[in-house]
Coordinates of C-alpha atoms in Angstrom, one line a residue:
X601 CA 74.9 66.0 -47.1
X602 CA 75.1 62.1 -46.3
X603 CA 72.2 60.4 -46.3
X604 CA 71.5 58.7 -43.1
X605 CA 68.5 57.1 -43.9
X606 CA 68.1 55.7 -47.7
X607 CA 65.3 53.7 -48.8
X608 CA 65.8 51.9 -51.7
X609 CA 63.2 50.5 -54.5
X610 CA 61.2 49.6 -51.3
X611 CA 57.8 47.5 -51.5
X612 CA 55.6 45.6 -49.1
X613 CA 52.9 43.6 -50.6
X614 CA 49.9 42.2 -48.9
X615 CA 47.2 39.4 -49.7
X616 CA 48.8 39.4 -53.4
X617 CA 48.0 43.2 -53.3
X618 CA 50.6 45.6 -53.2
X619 CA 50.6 48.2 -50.8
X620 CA 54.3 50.0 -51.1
X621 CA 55.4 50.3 -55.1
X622 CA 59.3 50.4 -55.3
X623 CA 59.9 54.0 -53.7
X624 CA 63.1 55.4 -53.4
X625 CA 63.7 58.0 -49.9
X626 CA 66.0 59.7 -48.4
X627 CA 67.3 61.7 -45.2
X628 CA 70.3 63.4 -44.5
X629 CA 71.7 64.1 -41.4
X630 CA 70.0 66.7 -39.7
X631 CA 67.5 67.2 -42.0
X632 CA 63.5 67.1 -41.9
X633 CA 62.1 65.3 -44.3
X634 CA 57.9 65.7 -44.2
X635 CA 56.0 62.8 -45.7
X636 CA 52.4 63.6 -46.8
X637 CA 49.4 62.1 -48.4
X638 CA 45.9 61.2 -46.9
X639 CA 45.3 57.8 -45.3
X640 CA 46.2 54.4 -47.0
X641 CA 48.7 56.0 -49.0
X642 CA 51.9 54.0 -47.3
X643 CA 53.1 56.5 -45.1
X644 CA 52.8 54.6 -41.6
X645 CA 54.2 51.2 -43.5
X646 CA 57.1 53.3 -45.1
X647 CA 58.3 54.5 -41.4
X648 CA 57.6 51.4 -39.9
X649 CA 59.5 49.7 -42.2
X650 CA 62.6 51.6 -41.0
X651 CA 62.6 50.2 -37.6
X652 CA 61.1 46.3 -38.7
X653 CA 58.2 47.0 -37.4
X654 CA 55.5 45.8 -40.6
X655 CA 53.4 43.2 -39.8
X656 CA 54.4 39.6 -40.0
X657 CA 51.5 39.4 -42.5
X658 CA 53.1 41.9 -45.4
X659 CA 55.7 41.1 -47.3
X660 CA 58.8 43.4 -48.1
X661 CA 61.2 43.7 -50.5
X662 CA 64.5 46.2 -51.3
X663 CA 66.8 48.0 -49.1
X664 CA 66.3 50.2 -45.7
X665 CA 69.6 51.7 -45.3
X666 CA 70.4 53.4 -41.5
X667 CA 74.0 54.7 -40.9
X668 CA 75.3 52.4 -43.3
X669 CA 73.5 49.1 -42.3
X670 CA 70.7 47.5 -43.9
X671 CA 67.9 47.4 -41.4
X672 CA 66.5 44.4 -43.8
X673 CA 69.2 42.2 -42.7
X674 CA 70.1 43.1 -39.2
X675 CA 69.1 40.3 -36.6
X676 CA 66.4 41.0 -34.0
X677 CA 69.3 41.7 -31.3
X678 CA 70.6 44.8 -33.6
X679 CA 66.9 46.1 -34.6
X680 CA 66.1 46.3 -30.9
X681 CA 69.7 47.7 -30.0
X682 CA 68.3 50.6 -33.1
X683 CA 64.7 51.2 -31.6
X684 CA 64.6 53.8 -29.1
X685 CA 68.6 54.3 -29.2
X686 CA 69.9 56.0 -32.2
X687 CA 66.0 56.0 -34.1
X688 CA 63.8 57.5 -32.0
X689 CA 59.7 56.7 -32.9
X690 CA 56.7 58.3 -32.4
X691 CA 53.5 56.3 -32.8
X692 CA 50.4 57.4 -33.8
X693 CA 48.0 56.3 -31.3
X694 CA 49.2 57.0 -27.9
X695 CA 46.9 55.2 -25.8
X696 CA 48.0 51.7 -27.8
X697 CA 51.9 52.6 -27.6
X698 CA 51.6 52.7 -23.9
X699 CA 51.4 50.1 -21.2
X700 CA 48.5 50.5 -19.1
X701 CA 49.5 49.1 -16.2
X702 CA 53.1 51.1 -15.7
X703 CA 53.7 54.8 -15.1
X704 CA 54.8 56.8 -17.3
X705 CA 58.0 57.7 -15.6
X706 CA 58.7 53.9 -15.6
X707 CA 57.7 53.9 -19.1
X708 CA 60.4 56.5 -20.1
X709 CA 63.0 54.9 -18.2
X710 CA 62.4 51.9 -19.0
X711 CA 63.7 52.9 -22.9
X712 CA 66.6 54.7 -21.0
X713 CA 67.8 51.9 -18.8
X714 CA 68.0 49.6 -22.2
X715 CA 70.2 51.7 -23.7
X716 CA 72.3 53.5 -20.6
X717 CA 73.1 53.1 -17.2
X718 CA 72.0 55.1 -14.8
X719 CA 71.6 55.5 -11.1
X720 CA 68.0 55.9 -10.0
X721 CA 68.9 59.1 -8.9
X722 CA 70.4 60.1 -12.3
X723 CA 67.2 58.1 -13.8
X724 CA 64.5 60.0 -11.8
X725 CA 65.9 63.7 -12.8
X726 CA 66.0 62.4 -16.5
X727 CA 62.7 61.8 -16.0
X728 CA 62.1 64.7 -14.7
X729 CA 63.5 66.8 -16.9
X730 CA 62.1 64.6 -20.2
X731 CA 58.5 65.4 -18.8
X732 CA 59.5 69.1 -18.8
X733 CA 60.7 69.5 -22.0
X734 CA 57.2 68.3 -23.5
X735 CA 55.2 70.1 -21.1
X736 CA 53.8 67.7 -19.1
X737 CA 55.8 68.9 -15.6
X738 CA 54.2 72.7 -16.3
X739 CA 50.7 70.7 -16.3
X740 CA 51.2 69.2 -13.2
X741 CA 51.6 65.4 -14.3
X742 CA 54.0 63.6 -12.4
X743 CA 56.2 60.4 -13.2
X744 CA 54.0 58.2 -11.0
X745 CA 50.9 59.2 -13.3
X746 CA 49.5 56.5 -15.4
X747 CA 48.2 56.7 -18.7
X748 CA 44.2 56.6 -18.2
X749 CA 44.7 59.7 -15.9
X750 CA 45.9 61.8 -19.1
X751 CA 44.3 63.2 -21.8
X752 CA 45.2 62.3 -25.2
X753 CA 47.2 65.2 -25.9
X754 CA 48.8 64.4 -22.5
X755 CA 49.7 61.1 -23.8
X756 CA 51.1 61.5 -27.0
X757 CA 53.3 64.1 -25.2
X758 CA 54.5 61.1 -23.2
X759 CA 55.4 58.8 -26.3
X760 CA 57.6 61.8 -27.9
X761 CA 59.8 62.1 -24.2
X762 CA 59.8 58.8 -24.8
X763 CA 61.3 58.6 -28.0
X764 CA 63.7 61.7 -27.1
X765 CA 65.2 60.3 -24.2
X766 CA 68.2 58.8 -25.6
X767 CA 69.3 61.6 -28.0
X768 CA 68.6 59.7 -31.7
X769 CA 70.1 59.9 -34.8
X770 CA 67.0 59.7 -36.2
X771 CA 63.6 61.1 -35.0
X772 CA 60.7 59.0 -37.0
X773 CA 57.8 60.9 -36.0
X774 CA 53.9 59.4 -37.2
X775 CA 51.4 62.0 -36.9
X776 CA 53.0 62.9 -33.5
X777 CA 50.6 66.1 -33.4
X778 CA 46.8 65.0 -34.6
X779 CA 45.8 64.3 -31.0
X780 CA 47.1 67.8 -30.1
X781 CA 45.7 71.6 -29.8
X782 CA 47.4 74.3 -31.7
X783 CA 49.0 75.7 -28.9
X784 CA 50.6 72.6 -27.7
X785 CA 51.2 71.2 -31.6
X786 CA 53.3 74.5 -32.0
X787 CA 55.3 74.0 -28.8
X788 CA 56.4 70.0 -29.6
X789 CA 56.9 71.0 -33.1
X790 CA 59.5 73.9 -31.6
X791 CA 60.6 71.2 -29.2
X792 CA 61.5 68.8 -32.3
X793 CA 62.6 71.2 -34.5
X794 CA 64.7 72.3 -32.1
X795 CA 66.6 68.8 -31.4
X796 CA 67.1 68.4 -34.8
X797 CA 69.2 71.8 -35.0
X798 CA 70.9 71.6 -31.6
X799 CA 72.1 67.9 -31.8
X800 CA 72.5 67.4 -35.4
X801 CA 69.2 64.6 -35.3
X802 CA 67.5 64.2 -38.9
X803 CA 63.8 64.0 -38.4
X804 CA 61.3 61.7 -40.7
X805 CA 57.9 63.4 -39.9
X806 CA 54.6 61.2 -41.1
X807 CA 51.2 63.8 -41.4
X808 CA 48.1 64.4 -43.4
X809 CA 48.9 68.0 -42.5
X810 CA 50.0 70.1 -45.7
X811 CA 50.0 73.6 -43.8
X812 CA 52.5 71.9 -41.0
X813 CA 54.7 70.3 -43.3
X814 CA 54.5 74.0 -45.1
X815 CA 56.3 75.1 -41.8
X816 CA 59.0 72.5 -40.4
X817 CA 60.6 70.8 -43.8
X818 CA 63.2 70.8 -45.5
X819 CA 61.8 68.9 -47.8
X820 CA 58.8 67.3 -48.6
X821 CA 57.7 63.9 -50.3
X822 CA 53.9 63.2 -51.6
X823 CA 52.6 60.0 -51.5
X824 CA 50.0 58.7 -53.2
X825 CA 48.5 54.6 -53.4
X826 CA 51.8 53.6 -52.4
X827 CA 53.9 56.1 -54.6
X828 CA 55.8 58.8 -54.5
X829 CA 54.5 61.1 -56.9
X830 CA 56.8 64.7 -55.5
X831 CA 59.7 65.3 -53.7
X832 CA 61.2 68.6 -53.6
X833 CA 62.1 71.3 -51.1
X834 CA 59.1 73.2 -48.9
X835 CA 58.8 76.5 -51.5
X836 CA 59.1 74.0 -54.8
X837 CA 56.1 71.8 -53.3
X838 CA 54.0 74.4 -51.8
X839 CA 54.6 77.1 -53.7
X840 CA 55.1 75.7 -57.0
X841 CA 53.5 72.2 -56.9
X842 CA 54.1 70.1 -60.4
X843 CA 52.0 67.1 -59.7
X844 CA 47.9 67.2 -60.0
X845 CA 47.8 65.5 -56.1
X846 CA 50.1 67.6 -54.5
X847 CA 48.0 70.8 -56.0
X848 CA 44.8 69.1 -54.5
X849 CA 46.2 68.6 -51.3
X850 CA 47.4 72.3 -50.9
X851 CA 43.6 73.7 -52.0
X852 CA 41.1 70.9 -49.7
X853 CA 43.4 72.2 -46.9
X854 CA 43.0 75.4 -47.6
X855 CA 39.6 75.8 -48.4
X856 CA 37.3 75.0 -45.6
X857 CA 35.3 78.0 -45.8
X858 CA 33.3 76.5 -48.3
X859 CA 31.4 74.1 -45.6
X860 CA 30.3 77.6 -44.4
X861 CA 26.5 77.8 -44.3
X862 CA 25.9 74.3 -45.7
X863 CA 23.9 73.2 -43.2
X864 CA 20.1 74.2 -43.5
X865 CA 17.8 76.6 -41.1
X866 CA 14.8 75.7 -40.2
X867 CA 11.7 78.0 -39.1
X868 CA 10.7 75.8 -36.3
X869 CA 11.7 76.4 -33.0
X870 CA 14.3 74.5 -31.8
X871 CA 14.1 72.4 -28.6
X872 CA 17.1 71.9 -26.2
X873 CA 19.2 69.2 -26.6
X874 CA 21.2 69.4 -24.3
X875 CA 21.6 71.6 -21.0
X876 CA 24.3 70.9 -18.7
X877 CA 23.7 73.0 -15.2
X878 CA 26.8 73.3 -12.4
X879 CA 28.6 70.3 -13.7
X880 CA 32.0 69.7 -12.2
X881 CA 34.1 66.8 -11.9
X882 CA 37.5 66.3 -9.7
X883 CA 40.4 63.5 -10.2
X884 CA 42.8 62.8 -7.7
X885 CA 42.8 63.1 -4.1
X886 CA 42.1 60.2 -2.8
X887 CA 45.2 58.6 -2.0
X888 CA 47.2 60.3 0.8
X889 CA 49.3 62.8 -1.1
X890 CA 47.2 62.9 -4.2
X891 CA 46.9 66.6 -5.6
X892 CA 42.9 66.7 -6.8
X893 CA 42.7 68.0 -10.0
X894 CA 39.5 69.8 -10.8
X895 CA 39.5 68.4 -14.9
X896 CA 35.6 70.8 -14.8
X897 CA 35.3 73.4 -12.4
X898 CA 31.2 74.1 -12.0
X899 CA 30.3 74.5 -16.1
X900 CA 27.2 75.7 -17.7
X901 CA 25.8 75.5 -21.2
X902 CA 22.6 74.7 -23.1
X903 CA 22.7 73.6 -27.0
X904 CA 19.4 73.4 -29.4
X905 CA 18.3 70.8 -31.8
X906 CA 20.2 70.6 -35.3
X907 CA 23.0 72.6 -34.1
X908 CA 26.5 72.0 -34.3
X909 CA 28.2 73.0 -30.9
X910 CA 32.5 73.5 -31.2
X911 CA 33.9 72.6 -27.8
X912 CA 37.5 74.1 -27.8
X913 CA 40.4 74.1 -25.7
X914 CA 43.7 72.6 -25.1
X915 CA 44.8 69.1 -24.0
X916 CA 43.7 68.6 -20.1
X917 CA 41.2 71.5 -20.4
X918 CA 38.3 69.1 -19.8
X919 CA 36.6 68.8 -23.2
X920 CA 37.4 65.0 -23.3
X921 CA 35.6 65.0 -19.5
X922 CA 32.7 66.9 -20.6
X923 CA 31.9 64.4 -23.6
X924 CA 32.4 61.1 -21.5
X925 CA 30.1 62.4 -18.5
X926 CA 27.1 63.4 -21.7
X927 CA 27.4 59.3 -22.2
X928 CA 27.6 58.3 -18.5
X929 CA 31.4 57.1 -19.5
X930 CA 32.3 59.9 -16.5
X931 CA 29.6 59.8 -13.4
X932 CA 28.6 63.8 -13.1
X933 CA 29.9 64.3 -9.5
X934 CA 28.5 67.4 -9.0
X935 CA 25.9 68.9 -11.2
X936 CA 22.9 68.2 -13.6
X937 CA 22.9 66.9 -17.5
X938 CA 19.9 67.2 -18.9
X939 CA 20.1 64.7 -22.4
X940 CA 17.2 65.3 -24.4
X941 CA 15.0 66.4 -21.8
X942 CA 16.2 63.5 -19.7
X943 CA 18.8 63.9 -16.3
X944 CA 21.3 61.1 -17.4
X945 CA 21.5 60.3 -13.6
X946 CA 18.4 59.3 -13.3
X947 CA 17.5 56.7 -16.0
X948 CA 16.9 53.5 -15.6
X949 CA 19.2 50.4 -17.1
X950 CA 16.0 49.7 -20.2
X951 CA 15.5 53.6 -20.3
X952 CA 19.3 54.0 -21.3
X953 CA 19.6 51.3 -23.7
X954 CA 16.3 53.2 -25.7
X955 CA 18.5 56.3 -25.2
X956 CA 22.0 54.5 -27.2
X957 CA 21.4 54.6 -30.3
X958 CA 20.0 58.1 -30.4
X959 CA 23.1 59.1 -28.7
X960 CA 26.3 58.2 -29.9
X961 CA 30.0 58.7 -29.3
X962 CA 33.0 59.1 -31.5
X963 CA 36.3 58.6 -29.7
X964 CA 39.8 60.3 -29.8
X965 CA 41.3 57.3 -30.0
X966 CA 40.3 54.4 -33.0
X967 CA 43.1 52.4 -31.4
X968 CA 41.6 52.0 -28.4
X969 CA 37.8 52.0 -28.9
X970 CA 37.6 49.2 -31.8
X971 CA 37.4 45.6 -30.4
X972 CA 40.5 43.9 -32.0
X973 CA 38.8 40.6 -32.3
X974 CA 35.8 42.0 -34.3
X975 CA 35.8 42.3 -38.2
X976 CA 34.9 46.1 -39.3
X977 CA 31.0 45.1 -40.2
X978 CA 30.5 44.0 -36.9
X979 CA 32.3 47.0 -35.0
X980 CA 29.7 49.0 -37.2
X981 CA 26.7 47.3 -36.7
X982 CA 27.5 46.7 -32.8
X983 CA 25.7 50.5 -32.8
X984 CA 22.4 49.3 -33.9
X985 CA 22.4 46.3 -31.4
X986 CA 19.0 48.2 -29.6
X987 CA 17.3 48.4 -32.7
X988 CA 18.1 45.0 -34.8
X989 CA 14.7 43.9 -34.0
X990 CA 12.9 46.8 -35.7
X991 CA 15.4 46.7 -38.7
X992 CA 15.6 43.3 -39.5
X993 CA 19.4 41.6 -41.1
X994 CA 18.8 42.8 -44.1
X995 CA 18.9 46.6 -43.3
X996 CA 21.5 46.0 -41.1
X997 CA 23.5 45.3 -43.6
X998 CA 22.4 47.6 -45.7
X999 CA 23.1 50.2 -42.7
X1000 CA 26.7 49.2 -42.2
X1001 CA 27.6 49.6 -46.0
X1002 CA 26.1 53.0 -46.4
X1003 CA 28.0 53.7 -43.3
X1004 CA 31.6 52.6 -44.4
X1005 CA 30.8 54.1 -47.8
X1006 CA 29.8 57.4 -46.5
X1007 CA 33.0 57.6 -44.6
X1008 CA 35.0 56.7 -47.6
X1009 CA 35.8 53.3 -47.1
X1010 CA 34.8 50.5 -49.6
X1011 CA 32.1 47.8 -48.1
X1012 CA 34.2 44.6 -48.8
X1013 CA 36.5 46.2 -45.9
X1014 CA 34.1 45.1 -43.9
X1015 CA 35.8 41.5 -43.3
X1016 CA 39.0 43.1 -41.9
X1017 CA 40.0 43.8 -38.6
X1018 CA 41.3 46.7 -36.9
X1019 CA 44.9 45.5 -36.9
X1020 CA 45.0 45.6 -41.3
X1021 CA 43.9 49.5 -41.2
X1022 CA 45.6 52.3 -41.2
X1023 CA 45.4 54.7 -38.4
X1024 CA 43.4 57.5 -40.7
X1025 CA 40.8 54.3 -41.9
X1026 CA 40.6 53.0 -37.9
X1027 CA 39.2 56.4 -37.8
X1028 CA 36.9 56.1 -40.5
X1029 CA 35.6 53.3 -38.6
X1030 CA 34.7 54.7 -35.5
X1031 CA 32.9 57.7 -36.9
X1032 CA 30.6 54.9 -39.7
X1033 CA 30.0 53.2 -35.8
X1034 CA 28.6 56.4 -34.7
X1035 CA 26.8 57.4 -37.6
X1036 CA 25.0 53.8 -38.3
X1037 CA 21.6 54.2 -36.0
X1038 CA 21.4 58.2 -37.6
X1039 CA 21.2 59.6 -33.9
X1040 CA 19.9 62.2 -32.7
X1041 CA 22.8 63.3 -30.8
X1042 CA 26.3 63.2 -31.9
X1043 CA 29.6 63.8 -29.8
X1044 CA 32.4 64.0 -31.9
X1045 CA 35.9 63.6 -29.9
X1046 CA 38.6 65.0 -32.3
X1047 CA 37.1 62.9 -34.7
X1048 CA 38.5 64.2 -37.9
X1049 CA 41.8 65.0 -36.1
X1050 CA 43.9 61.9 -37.8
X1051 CA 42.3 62.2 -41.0
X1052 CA 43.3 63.7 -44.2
X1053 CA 41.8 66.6 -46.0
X1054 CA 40.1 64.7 -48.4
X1055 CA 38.9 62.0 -45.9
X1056 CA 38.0 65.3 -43.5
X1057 CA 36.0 67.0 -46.0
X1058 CA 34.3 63.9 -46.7
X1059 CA 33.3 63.5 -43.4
X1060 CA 32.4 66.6 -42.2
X1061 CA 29.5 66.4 -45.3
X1062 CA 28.6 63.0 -43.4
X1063 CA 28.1 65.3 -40.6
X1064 CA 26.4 68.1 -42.0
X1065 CA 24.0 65.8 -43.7
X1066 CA 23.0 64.3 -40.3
X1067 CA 21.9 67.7 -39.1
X1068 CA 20.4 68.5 -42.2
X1069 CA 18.3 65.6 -43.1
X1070 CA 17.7 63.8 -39.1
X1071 CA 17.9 66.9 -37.1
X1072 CA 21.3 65.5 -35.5
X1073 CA 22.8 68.0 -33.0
X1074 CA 26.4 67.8 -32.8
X1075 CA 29.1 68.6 -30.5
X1076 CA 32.2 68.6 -32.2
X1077 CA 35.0 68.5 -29.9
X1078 CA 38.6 70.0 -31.6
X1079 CA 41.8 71.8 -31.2
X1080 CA 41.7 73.0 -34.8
X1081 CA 40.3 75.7 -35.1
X1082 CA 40.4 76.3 -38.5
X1083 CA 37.4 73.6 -38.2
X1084 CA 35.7 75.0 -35.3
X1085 CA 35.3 78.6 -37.4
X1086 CA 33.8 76.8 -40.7
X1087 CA 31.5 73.8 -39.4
X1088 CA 30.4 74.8 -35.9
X1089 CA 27.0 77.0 -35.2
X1090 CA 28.1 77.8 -31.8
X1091 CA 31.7 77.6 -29.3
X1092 CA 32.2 77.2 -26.2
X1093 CA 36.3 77.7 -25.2
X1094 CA 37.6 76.0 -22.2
X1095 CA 40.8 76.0 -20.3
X1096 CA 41.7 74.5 -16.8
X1097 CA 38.3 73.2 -16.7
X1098 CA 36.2 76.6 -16.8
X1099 CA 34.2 77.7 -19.8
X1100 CA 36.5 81.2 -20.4
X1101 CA 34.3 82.1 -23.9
X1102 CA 31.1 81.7 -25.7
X1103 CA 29.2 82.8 -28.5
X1104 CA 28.2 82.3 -32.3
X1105 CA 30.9 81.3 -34.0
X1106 CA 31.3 84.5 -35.5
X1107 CA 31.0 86.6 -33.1
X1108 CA 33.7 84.6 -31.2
X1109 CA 36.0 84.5 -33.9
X1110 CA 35.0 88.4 -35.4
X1111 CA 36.1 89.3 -31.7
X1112 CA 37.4 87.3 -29.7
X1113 CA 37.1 89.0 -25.8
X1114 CA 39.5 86.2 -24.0
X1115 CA 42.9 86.5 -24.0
X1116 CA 43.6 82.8 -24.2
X1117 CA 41.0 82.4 -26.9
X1118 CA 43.3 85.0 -28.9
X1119 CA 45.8 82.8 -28.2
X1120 CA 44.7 79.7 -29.9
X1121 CA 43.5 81.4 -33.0
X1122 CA 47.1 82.9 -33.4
X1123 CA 48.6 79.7 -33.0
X1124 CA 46.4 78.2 -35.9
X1125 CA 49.5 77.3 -39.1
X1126 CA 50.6 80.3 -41.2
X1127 CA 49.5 78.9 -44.1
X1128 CA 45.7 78.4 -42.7
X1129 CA 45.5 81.9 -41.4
X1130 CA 46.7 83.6 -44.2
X1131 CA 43.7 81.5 -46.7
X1132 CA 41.3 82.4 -43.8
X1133 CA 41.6 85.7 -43.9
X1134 CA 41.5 85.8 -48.0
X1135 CA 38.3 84.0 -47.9
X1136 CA 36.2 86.3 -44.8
X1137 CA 37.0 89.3 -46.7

């Protein structure tokens, strides 16, 4: 087959550092090419560089071939008359590809109105039917929605109709499925794969995920430090790997059920940590019109001390609305949430800022919750701005370095900003913020959902080692639950803002008693189940 895409001795240097190291890639026409390898490796900058989109600060070098053109050498005109029209991209954090302050229908038109013209008729059923193929219309979110009134899930589903909308050539897709549960991640990989067999569309698809790349290549390229160390077709990789990195990909993906039991007991009784009584929370409805969505319908739960709690459910099913009112992000409309033996609605402005930095937050989105303006040590040490006092500069510093490293990121990152990470390091980031002050209480928003196995295993001992050695209760919010089985103590599974399941985790997963909980474990990637069920026997 022709290749349509065909990188050539590609690099892109940085700082006198080089971060790309003369890699040669290719995809044909209709084909899906998978690019793996854990964060920093050069995947992001590789697809980037197809539509020009590297920083002004890197430097690159070689040839990015598209349909016989050299993207290197096209003027800004062309590149822009390429970007949404025949390559079609994905981007990795939603919330930072959108515009706040549009709709989304707007949004997606607004790429279809560059490209075609259409009658706002035509416009609005294209619209339409763009929000239906990604699942959005089924969900009850309508073109005049804007972007803070979605989930995340919600709004990466938004960025892919975007990048469908004017039928590509090429589908450049980075990480399009991290922010996304198992059910939903199936249905936009079918929705993908499906384009690329109906309309002939090759498809360049960025992830950390081994087990999906296992399922929707063709073929699959490793990279490694900025180097592509295997390429080969899905059964030569997976099945019969030949390089050292791509073996110890496939086994840290596969073999999670070795975080099971790490955590320590303890003979003491346990106090609560959190009880939440008859909380419910409604959007919409105020404008005439407005349908009132009930994001949690009237939910009830108590965790203990030192446990970690899985909260899991699908995009929209209210997990995201749950963690933000624990943190007074969402006022509790209706309802009690007891934090620590404290109703969170009660407390007084001094009496919360004691309560911050025994109560911290990791959010969904890195993107989004890093100040852009700030260099990485002072995003981390922001979290112990109500005890610098007690700690003194010294230990501050000393905080924020144990913190970076114990997310795997080197301490001299600490004088870059935001902007010079990668999305799987911005991520890093946000959980060393969180983990800083040692809390007492830890919310954990998809936290490990953009990250690499190796960076996810990493973390998760972070994690365990808060519980074991500072009593740190956890609730770990996901849509893998491959995660939730392994890591968590307890589960709670939610849909359409009701709590439908709970238990132990094994008694939840040993039998599960909801249909729809039945239906997210059989969703979880072949590849997982089939080690899962190897390793519980």
């Amino acid at each position: 087959m022709t290749a349509l895409l065909d990188i050539r001795d590609f690099k892109v240097s940085f700082a006198g550092q080089q971060l790309i190291n003369g890699i040669d890639l290719q995809v044909a026409r209709g084909e899906t090419v998978v690019v793996v390898g854990r964060s920093g490796s050069g995947k992001s900058l590789t697809a980037s560089a197809v539509i020009d989109l590297l920083p002004r600060m890197m430097t690159p070098s070689g040839e990015v071939i598209f349909d016989g053109r050299d993207v290197t050498r096209l003027s800004r005109r062309e590149v822009r008359s390429l970007r949404g029209g025949d390559i079609g991209f994905v981007f990795q954090e939603p919330l930072s590809a959108l515009n706040p302050l549009m709709t989304i229908g707007r949004q997606i038109g607004e790429g279809i109105s560059y490209h075609r013209s259409l009658s706002s008729g035509e416009m609005e059923r294209e619209v339409g039917e763009l929000l239906r193929q990604v699942g959005l219309a089924q969900q009850g979110v309508r073109a005049d929605s804007f972007p803070h009134e979605l989930s995340g899930g919600q709004r990466q589903r938004v960025v892919i109709a975007m990048a469908i909308a004017n039928r590509p050539k090429l589908l450049i897709a980075d990480e399009p499925t991290s922010a996304l549960d198992v059910t939903i991640q199936k249905e936009i990989v079918s929705l993908l794969m499906a384009l690329t067999r109906e309309h002939g569309v090759a498809m360049l698809f960025i992830t950390h995920d081994i087990g999906l790349a296992a399922e929707i290549a063709d073929r699959i390229v490793v990279m490694r430090d900025g180097d592509i160390v295997e390429t080969g077709t899905r059964e030569q990789v997976i099945e019969h790997p030949s390089h050292e990195y791509s073996r110890e990909l496939i086994q840290r993906s596969t073999a999670l059920a070795r975080f099971r039991g790490l955590a320590e007991t303890s003979d003491r009784p346990a106090e609560t940590a959190l009880r939440v009584t008859g909380f419910s929370h409604v959007y919409g409805g105020r404008r005439s019109g407005d349908r009132e969505v009930r994001a949690v319908d009237g939910i009830s739960f108590e965790m203990k001390a030192g446990r970690i709690l899985g909260v899991v459910g699908e995009s929209g099913s209210g997990k995201s609305t749950l963690a933000r009112a624990l943190v007074q992000l969402r006022k509790p409309q209706h309802g009690v949430i007891e934090l620590l033996g404290r109703d969170v609605s009660s407390l007084t402005r001094a009496e919360r800022d004691h309560l911050r930095p025994q109560v911290q937050y990791v959010f969904q989105d890195p993107g989004a919750s890093l100040n852009p303006r700030w260099r990485i040590r002072d995003i981390v040490a922001e979290s112990l701005y109500a005890i610098r006092r007690e700690l003194g500069p010294a230990e501050v510093a000393a905080r924020v370095a144990e913190a970076l490293e114990a997310t795997g990121l080197d301490a001299g990152m600490g004088v870059r900003y935001p902007h010079q990470l990668s999305g799987g390091q911005r991520q890093r980031v946000a959980i060393a913020r969180a983990i800083a002050p040692r809390p007492r209480l830890l919310i954990a928003d998809e936290a490990v959902s953009a990250l690499d196995a190796e960076t996810r295993d990493g973390v998760l001992e972070v994690f365990l080692k808060l519980r074991r050695e500072h009593r740190c209760s956890i609730i770990f919010i996901t849509h893998d639950l491959s995660l939730a089985k392994y890591v968590c103590d307890d589960v709670i599974v939610m849909t359409a803002g009701k709590i439908v399941e709970r238990g132990t985790t094994v008694e939840v997963f040993r039998a599960p008693r909801h249909e729809y909980t039945r239906a997210l474990i059989g969703a979880v990637p072949r590849m997982y189940r089939l080690q899962e069920t190897d390793n519980d026997r």
